[in-house]
Coordinates of C-alpha atoms in Angstrom, one line a residue:
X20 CA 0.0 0.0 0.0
X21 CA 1.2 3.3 -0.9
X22 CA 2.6 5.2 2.8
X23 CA 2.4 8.7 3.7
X24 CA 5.4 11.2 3.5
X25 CA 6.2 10.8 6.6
X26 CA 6.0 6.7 6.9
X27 CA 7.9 6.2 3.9
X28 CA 11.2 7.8 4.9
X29 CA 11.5 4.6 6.9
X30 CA 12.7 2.0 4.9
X31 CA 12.6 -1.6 6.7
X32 CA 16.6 -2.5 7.4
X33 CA 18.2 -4.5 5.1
X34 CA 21.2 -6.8 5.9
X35 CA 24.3 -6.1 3.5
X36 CA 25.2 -10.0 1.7
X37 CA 27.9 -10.7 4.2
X38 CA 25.5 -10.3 7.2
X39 CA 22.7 -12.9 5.1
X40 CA 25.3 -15.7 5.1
X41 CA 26.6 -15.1 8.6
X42 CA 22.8 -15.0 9.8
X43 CA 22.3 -18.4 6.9
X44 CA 25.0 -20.1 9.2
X45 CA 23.5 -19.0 12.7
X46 CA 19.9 -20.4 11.1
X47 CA 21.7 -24.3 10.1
X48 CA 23.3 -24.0 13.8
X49 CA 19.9 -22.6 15.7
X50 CA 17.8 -25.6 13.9
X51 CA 20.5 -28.3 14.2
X52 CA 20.6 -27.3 18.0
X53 CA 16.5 -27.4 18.0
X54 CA 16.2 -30.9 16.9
X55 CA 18.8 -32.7 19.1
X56 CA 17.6 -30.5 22.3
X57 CA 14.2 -31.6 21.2
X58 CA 14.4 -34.7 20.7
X59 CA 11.6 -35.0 18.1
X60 CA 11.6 -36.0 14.6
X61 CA 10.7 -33.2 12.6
X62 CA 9.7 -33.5 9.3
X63 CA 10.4 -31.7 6.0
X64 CA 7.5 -29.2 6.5
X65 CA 8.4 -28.5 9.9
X66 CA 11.9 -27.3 9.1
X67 CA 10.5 -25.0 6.5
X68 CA 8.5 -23.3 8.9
X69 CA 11.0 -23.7 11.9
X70 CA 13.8 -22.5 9.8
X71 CA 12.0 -19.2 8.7
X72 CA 11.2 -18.5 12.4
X73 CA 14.6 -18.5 13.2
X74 CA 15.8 -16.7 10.5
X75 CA 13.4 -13.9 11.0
X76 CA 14.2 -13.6 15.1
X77 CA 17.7 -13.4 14.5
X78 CA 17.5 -10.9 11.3
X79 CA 15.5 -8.7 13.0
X80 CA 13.1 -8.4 10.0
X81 CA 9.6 -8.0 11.8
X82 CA 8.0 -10.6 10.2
X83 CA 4.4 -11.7 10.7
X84 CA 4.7 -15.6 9.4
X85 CA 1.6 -17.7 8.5
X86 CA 1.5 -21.3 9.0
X87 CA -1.4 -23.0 7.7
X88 CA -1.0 -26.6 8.5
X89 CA -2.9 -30.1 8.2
X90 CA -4.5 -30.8 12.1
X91 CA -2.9 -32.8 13.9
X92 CA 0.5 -32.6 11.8
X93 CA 2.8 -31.5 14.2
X94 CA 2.9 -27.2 13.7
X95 CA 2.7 -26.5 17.9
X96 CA 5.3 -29.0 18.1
X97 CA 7.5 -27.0 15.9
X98 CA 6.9 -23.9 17.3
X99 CA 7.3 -24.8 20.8
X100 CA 10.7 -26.7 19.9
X101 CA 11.9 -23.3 18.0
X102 CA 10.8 -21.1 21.3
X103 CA 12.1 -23.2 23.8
X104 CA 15.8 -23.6 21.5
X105 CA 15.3 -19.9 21.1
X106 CA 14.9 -18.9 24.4
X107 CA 18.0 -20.5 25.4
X108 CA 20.5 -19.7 22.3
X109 CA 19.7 -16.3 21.6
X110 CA 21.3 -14.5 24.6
X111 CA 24.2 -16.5 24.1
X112 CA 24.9 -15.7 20.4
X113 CA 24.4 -11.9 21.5
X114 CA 28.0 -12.7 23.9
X115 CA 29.5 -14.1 21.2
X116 CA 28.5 -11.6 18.3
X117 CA 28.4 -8.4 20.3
X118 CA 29.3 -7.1 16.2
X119 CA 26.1 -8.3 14.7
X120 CA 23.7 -5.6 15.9
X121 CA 20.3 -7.5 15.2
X122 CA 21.4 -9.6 18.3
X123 CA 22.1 -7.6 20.4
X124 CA 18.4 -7.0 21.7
X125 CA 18.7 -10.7 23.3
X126 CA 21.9 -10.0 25.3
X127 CA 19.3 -9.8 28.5
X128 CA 17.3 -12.6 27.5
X129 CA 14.7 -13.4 25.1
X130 CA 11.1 -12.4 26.0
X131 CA 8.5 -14.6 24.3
X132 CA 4.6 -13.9 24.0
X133 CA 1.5 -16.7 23.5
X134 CA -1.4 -16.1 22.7
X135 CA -5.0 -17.9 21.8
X136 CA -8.4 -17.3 21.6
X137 CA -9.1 -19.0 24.5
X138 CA -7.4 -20.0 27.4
X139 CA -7.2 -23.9 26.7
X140 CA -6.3 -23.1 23.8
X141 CA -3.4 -21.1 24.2
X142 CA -2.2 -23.9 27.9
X143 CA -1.3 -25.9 24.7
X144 CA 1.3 -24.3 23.2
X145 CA 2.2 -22.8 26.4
X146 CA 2.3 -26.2 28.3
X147 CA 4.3 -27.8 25.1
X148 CA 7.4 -25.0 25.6
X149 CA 7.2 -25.7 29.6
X150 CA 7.6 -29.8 28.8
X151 CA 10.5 -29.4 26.0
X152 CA 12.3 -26.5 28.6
X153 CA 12.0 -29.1 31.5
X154 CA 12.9 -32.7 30.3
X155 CA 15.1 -34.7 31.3
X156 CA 16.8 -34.3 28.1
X157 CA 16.4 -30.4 28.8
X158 CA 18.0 -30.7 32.2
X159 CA 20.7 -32.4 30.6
X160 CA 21.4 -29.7 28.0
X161 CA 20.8 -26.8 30.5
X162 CA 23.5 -28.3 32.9
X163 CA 26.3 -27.8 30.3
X164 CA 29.2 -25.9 31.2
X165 CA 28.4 -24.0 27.8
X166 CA 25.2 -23.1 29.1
X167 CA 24.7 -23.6 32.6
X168 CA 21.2 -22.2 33.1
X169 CA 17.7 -23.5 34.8
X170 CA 14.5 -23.1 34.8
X171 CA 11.7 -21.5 36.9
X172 CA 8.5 -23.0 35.7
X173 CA 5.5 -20.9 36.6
X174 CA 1.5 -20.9 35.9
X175 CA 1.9 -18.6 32.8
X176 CA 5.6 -17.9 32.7
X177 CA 8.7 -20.1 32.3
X178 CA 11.6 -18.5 32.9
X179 CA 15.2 -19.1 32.3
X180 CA 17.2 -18.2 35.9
X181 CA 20.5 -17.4 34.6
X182 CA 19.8 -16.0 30.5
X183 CA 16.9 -14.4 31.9
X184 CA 14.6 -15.3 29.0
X185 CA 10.8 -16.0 29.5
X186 CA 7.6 -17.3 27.4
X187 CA 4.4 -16.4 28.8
X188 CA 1.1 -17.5 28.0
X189 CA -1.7 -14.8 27.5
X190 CA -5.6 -14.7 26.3
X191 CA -6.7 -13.0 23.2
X192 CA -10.1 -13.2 24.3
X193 CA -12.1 -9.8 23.2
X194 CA -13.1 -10.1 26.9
X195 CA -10.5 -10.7 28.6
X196 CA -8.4 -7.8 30.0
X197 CA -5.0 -8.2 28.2
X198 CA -2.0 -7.0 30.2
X199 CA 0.5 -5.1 28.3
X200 CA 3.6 -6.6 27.3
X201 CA 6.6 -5.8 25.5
X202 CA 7.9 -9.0 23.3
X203 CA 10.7 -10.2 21.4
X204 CA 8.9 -13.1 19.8
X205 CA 4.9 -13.5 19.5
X206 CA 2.9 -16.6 18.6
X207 CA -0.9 -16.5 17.5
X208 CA -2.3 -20.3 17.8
X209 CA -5.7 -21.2 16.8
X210 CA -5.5 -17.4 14.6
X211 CA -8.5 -18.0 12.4
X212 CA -10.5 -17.5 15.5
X213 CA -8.7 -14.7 17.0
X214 CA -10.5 -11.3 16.9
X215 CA -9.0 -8.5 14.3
X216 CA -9.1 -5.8 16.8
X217 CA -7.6 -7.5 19.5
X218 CA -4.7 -8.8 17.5
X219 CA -4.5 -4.9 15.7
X220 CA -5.1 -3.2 19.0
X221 CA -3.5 -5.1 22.1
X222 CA -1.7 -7.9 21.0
X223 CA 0.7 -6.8 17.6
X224 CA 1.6 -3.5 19.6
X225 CA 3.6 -5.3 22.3
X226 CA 6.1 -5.8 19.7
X227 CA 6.3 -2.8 18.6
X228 CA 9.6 -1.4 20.6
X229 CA 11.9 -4.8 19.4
X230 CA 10.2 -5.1 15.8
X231 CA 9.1 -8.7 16.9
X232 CA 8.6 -11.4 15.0
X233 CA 4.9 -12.6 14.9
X234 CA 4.1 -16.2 13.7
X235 CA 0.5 -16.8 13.3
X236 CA -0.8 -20.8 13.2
X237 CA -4.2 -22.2 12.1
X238 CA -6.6 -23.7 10.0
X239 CA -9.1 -22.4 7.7
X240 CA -12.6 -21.4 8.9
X241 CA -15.6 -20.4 6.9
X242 CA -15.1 -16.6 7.6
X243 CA -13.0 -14.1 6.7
X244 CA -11.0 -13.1 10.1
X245 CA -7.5 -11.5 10.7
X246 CA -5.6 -14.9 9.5
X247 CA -7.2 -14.8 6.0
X248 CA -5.7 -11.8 5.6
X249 CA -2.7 -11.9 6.8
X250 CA -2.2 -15.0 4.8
X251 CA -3.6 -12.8 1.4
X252 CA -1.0 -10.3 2.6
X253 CA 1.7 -12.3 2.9
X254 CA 1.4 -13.9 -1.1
X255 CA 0.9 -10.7 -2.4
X256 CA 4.4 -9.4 -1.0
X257 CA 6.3 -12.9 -1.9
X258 CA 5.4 -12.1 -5.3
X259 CA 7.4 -8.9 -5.3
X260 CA 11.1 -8.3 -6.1
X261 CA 13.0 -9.4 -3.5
X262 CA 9.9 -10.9 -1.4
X263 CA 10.4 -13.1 1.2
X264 CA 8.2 -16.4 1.6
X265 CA 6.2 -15.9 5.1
X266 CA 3.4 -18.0 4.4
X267 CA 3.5 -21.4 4.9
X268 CA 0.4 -24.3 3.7
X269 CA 1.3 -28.1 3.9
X270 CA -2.3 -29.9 3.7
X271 CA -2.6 -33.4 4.9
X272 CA -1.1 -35.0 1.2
X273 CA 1.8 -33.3 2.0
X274 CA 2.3 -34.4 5.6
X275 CA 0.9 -38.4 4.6
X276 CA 4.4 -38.5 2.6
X277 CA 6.1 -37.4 5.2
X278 CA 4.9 -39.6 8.1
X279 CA 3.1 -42.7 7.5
X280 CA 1.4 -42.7 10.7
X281 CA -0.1 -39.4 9.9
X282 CA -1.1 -41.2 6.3
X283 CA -3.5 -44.1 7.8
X284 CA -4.7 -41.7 10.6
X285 CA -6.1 -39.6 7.6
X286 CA -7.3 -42.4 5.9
X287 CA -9.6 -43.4 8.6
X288 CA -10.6 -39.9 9.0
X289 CA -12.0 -39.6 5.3
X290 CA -13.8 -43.2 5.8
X291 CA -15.7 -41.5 9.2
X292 CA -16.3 -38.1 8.4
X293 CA -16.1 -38.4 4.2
X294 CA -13.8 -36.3 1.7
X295 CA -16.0 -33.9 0.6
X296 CA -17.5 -33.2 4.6
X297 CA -16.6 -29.2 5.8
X298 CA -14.8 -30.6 8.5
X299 CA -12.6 -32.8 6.6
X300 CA -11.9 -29.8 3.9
X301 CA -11.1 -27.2 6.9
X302 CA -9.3 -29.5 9.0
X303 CA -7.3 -31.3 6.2
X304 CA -7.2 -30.1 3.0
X305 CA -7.1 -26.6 4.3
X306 CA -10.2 -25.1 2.1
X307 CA -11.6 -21.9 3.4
X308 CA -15.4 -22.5 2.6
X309 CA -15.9 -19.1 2.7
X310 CA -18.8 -19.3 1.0
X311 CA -20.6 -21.5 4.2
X312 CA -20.5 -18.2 6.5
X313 CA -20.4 -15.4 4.4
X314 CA -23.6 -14.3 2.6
X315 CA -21.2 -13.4 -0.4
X316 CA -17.7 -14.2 -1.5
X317 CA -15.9 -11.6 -2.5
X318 CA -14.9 -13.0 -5.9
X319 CA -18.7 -13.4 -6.6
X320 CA -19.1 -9.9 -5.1
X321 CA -16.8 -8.9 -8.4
X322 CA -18.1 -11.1 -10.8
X323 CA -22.5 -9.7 -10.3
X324 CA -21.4 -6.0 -10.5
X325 CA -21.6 -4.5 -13.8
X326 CA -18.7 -2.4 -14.9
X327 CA -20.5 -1.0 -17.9
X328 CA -23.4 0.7 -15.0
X329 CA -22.8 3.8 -13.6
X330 CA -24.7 5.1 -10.6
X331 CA -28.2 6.0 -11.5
X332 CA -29.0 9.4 -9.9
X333 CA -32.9 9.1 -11.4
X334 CA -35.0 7.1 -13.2
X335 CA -38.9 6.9 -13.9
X336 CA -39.5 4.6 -16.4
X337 CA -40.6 1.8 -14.5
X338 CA -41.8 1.1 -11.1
X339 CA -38.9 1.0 -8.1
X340 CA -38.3 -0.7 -5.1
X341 CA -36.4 0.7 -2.4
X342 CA -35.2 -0.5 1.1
X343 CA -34.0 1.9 4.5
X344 CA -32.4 0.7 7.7
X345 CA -32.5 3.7 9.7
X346 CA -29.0 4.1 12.3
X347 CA -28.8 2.9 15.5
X348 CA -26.1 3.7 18.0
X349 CA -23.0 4.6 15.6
X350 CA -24.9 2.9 12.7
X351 CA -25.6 5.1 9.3
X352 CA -28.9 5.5 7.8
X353 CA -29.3 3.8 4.2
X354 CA -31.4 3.8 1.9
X355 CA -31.7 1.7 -1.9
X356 CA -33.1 2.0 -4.5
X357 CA -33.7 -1.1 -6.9
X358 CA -34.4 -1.2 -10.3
X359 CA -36.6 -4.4 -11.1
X360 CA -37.0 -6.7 -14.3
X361 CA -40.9 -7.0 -13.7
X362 CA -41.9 -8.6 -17.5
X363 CA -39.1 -11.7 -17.6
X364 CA -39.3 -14.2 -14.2
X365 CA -37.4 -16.8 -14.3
X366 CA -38.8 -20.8 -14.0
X367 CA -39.2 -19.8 -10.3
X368 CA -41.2 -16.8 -11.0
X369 CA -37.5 -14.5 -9.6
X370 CA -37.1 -11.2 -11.0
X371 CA -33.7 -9.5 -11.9
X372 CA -33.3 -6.8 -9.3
X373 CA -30.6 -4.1 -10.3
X374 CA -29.3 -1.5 -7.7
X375 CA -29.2 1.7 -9.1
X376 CA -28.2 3.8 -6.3
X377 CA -27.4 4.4 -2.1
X378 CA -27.6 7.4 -0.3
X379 CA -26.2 7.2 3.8
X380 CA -26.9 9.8 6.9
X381 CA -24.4 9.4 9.5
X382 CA -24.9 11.7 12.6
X383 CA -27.5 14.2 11.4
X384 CA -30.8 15.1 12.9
X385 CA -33.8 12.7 12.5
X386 CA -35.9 16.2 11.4
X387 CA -33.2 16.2 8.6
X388 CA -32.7 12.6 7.9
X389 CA -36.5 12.2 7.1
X390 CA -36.6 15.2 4.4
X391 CA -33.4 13.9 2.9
X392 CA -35.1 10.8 2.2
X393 CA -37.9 12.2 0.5
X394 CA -35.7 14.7 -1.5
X395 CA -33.5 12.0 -2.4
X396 CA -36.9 9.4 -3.5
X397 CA -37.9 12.3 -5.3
X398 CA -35.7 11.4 -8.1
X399 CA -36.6 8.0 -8.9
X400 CA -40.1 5.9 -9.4
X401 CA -40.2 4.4 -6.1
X402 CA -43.7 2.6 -5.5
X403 CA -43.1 0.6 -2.7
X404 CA -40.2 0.8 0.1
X405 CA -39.2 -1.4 3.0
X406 CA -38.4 -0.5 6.4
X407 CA -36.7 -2.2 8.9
X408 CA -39.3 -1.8 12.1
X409 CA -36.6 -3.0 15.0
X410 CA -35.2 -0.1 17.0
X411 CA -37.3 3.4 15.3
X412 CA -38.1 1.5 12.9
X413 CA -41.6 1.6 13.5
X414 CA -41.8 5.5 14.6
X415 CA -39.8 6.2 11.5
X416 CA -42.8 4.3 8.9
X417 CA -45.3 6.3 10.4
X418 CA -43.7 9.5 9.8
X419 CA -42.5 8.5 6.2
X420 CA -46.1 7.3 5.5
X421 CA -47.3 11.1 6.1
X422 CA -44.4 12.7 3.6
X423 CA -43.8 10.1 1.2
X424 CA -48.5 9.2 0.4
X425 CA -47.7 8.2 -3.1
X426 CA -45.6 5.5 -1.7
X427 CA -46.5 2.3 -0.2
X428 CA -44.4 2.3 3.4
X429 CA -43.9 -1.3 4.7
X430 CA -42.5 -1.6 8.1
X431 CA -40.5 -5.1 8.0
X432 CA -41.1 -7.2 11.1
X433 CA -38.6 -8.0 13.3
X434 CA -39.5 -11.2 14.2
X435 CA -36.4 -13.6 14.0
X436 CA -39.0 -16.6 11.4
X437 CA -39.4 -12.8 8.8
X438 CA -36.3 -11.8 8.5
X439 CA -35.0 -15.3 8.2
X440 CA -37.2 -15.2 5.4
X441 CA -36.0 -12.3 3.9
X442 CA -32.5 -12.9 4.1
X443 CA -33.2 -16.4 2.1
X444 CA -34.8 -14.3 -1.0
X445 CA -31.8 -12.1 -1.4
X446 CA -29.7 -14.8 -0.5
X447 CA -31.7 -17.1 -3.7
X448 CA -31.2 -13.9 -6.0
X449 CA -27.1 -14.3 -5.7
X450 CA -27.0 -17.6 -5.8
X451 CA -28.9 -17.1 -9.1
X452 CA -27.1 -14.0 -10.4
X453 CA -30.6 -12.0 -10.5
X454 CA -29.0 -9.4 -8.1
X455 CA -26.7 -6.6 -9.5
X456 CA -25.2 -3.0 -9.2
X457 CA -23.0 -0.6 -10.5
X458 CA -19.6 -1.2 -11.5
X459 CA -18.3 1.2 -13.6
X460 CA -14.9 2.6 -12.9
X461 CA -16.4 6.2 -11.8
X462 CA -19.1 3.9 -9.4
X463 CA -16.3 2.7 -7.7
X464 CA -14.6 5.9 -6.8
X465 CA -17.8 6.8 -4.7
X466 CA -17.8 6.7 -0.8
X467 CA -21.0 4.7 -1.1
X468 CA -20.3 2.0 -3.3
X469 CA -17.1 1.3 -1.4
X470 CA -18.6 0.9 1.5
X471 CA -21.3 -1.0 -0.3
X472 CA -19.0 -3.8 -1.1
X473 CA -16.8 -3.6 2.2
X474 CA -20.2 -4.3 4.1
X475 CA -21.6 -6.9 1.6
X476 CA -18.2 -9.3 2.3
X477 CA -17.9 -8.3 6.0
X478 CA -21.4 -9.8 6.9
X479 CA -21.7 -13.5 8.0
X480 CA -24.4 -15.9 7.4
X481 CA -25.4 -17.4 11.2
X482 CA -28.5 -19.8 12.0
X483 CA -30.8 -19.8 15.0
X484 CA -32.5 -23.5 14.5
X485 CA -33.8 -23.2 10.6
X486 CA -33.9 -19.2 10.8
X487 CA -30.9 -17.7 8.6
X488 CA -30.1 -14.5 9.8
X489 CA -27.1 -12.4 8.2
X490 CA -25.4 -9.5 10.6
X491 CA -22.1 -7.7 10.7
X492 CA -19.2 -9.7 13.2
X493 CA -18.8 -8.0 16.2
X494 CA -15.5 -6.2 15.6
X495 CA -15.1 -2.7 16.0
X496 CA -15.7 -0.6 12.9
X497 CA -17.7 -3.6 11.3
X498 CA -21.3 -2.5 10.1
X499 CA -23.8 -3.7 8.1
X500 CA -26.4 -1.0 7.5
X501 CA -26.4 -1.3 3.0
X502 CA -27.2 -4.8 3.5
X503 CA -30.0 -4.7 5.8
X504 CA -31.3 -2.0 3.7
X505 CA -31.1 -4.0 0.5
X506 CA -32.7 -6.4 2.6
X507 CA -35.6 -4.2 3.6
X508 CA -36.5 -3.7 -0.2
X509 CA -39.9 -5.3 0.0
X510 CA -41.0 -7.7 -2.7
X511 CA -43.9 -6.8 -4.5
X512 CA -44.8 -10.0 -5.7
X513 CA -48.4 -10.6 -4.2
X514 CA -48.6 -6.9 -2.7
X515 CA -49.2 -5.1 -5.6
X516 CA -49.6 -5.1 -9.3
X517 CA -46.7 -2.6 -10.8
X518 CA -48.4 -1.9 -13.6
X519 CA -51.4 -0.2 -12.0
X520 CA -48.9 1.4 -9.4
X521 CA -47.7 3.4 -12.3

């Protein structure tokens, strides 16, 4: 993305090719030292990963690294070996290369953050780096005249006594009160359930002063969350000159040739739960079904706008629908208009519905809202509009009823059974590709049509029994007012004849 003035006068540091191969060598050393301290077999996939840990602590290059591995194939194993190996080797190599500058940040130990949605989740990874730190093999190690450290095990922080480098175990729980850290290395488990804000807001800040290194594990989910795109993020930049490969994906075909164990484990697994089940395609061939949670993907998003439509700022040549959600809290008030293909149903007696244009009141005066409304209805052949009754819903039909007469007002029940089956009509017209809107290059410069889009893929599909209902996540600056105003477009089959309406 392109950077301000003041932002791009930073450039991130870049090590000269003499410092690459000395930090190359310190990388063979670190992971040859992580496998026999270990004591684990680590596979092919797990040295990739491992390897660009390592490479990234001890570069200094403030990394955030995405692992997207097969369940069950061994990724908290090699991250907990790497911390633990870490933790003990890093203040060391800052003695011996007080010269190399990107080290020297370790010379009072390494401090190491872990974090989880939840708090079992996050004991895992946590209680993994406490086993490998005191083993017997550990104890062995540690008791070196080379090293000659020990360790101070604790309820959510081990500690090295002599190096003085820790790993602690946080929540990134949305309700949880996170404590503020400063960290040297920080791993995300479980990430494609972790909540954007917290990870942008408490958690990525802690390592902030030491340009951490973040390393974010997971499997896909049917949402878009912070993971996704952070993983999007990280192939876009390895495509560019001079890119570096952060994000790592090994499904369960590449871990089967790897370990054989792991081979008839999945076998049985596809026999149980079947190939083509969501679980089996989240959990092992790492498919994000994004199109289970969200109401719409954002490639078929793309695909049902038209880039030859502008924005229609009036029309009367056939009879209109439109839809308002009126704000609540920080919401905005939205209304839309929609064009509608009333002559050609389809088989199922669907019409093609065209968005012509949005118009959004954020902050003003209810007095004001209500005439904007009308002035703005005023351009276009409206016979019929939809309005959401929850909140002032209700209040706010009864007013429009008196300025708007030549207008049929509908206020949209609440009830969870009608708007389930609303959302399942508007939800049948994109699955169909009867639902469409601007696209044209000048469309998309506009403030509404951006946010248009942003809301449309933001949503997620959730069901209470056989009720669909379809609402914003509950992340800050998340909102879903243009769909629930599409939504609220009432569909005049049954309710009126368009023809006489005109």
């Amino acid at each position: 993305e392109t950077l301000s003035e003041d932002l791009a006068e930073f450039a991130p540091p870049v090590l000269d090719p003499g410092d690459q191969a000395f930090v190359q060598r310190l990388v063979d050393k670190v992971w040859e030292f992580t496998v026999i301290f270990s004591g684990v077999q680590m596979f092919d996939y797990q040295a990739a990963l491992g390897r660009r840990i390592i490479e990234s602590v001890i570069s200094s290059d403030g990394a955030t690294i995405t692992g997207e591995l097969s369940r069950q194939s061994g990724k908290t194993e090699v991250v907990a070996n790497v911390a633990a190996s870490l933790m003990i080797l890093l203040p060391r190599l800052a003695e011996m290369f007080p010269e190399f500058e990107p080290l020297q940040k370790f010379a009072r130990g390494v401090m190491i953050g872990c974090f989880a949605p939840v708090e079992q989740q996050v004991e895992t990874l946590f209680g993994r780096v406490v086993d490998r730190l005191t083993s017997e093999r550990a104890q062995e190690m540690l008791e070196d005249p080379d090293i000659d450290d020990s360790v101070k095990p604790g309820s959510r922080r081990v500690k090295l006594r002599k190096c003085q480098s820790f790993c602690a175990m946080q929540t990134a729980n949305p309700r949880a009160k996170i404590e503020s850290k400063s960290y040297h290395i920080i791993f995300v488990d479980e990430s494609q359930s972790v909540d954007e804000y917290v990870l942008n807001k408490s958690i990525t800040p802690m390592g902030a002063f030491y340009l951490a290194t973040m390393v974010m594990t997971g499997t896909p989910d049917i949402v878009k969350g912070v993971f996704y795109k952070t993983i999007q993020h990280n192939r876009r930049q390895e495509t560019r000159r001079g890119g570096k490969k952060n994000h790592f994906r090994y499904d369960w075909k590449h871990c089967a040739r790897s370990n054989r164990n792991y081979a008839a484990y999945i076998r049985g697994e596809a026999t149980r739960i079947g190939e083509d089940s969501d679980e089996f395609r989240l959990n092992y061939k790492l498919e994000w079904l994004l199109e289970r949670g969200m109401l719409i993907t954002e490639s078929r998003l793309d695909e049902l706008g038209d880039p030859t439509m502008p924005i229609v700022s009036g029309y009367w040549r056939s009879p209109l629908l439109a839809g308002i959600d009126f704000a609540r809290k920080m919401d905005s008030t939205v209304v839309t208009v929609v064009w509608v293909d009333w002559d050609r149903p389809d088989e199922l007696g669907l019409y093609d519905h065209r968005i012509l244009n949005w118009a959004e009141w954020h902050g003003e005066e209810w007095e004001e809202v209500y005439f904007q409304i009308v002035d703005f209805l005023s351009n276009y052949s409206v016979v019929a509009c939809g309005v959401d009754a929850q909140g002032i819903g209700d209040v706010a039909a009864d007013r429009l009823k008196r300025l708007l007469p030549r207008i049929q007002i509908e206020p949209l029940s609440s009830q969870i059974a009608d708007q389930s089956v609303r959302w399942k009509h508007l939800q049948q017209l994109l699955q169909r590709g009867l639902l469409s809107w601007p696209a044209h290059p000048k469309a998309k410069r506009t403030k509404v049509w951006r946010r248009f889009r942003q809301q449309m893929i933001d949503v997620e599909k959730k069901y209470q029994g056989a009720h669909l209902l379809v609402e914003a996540p509950d992340e800050a600056g998340v909102h879903d007012d243009y769909v629930d105003s599409l939504r609220s477009r009432i569909d005049l089959e049954g309710v009126l004849d368009p023809a006489a309406a005109l």
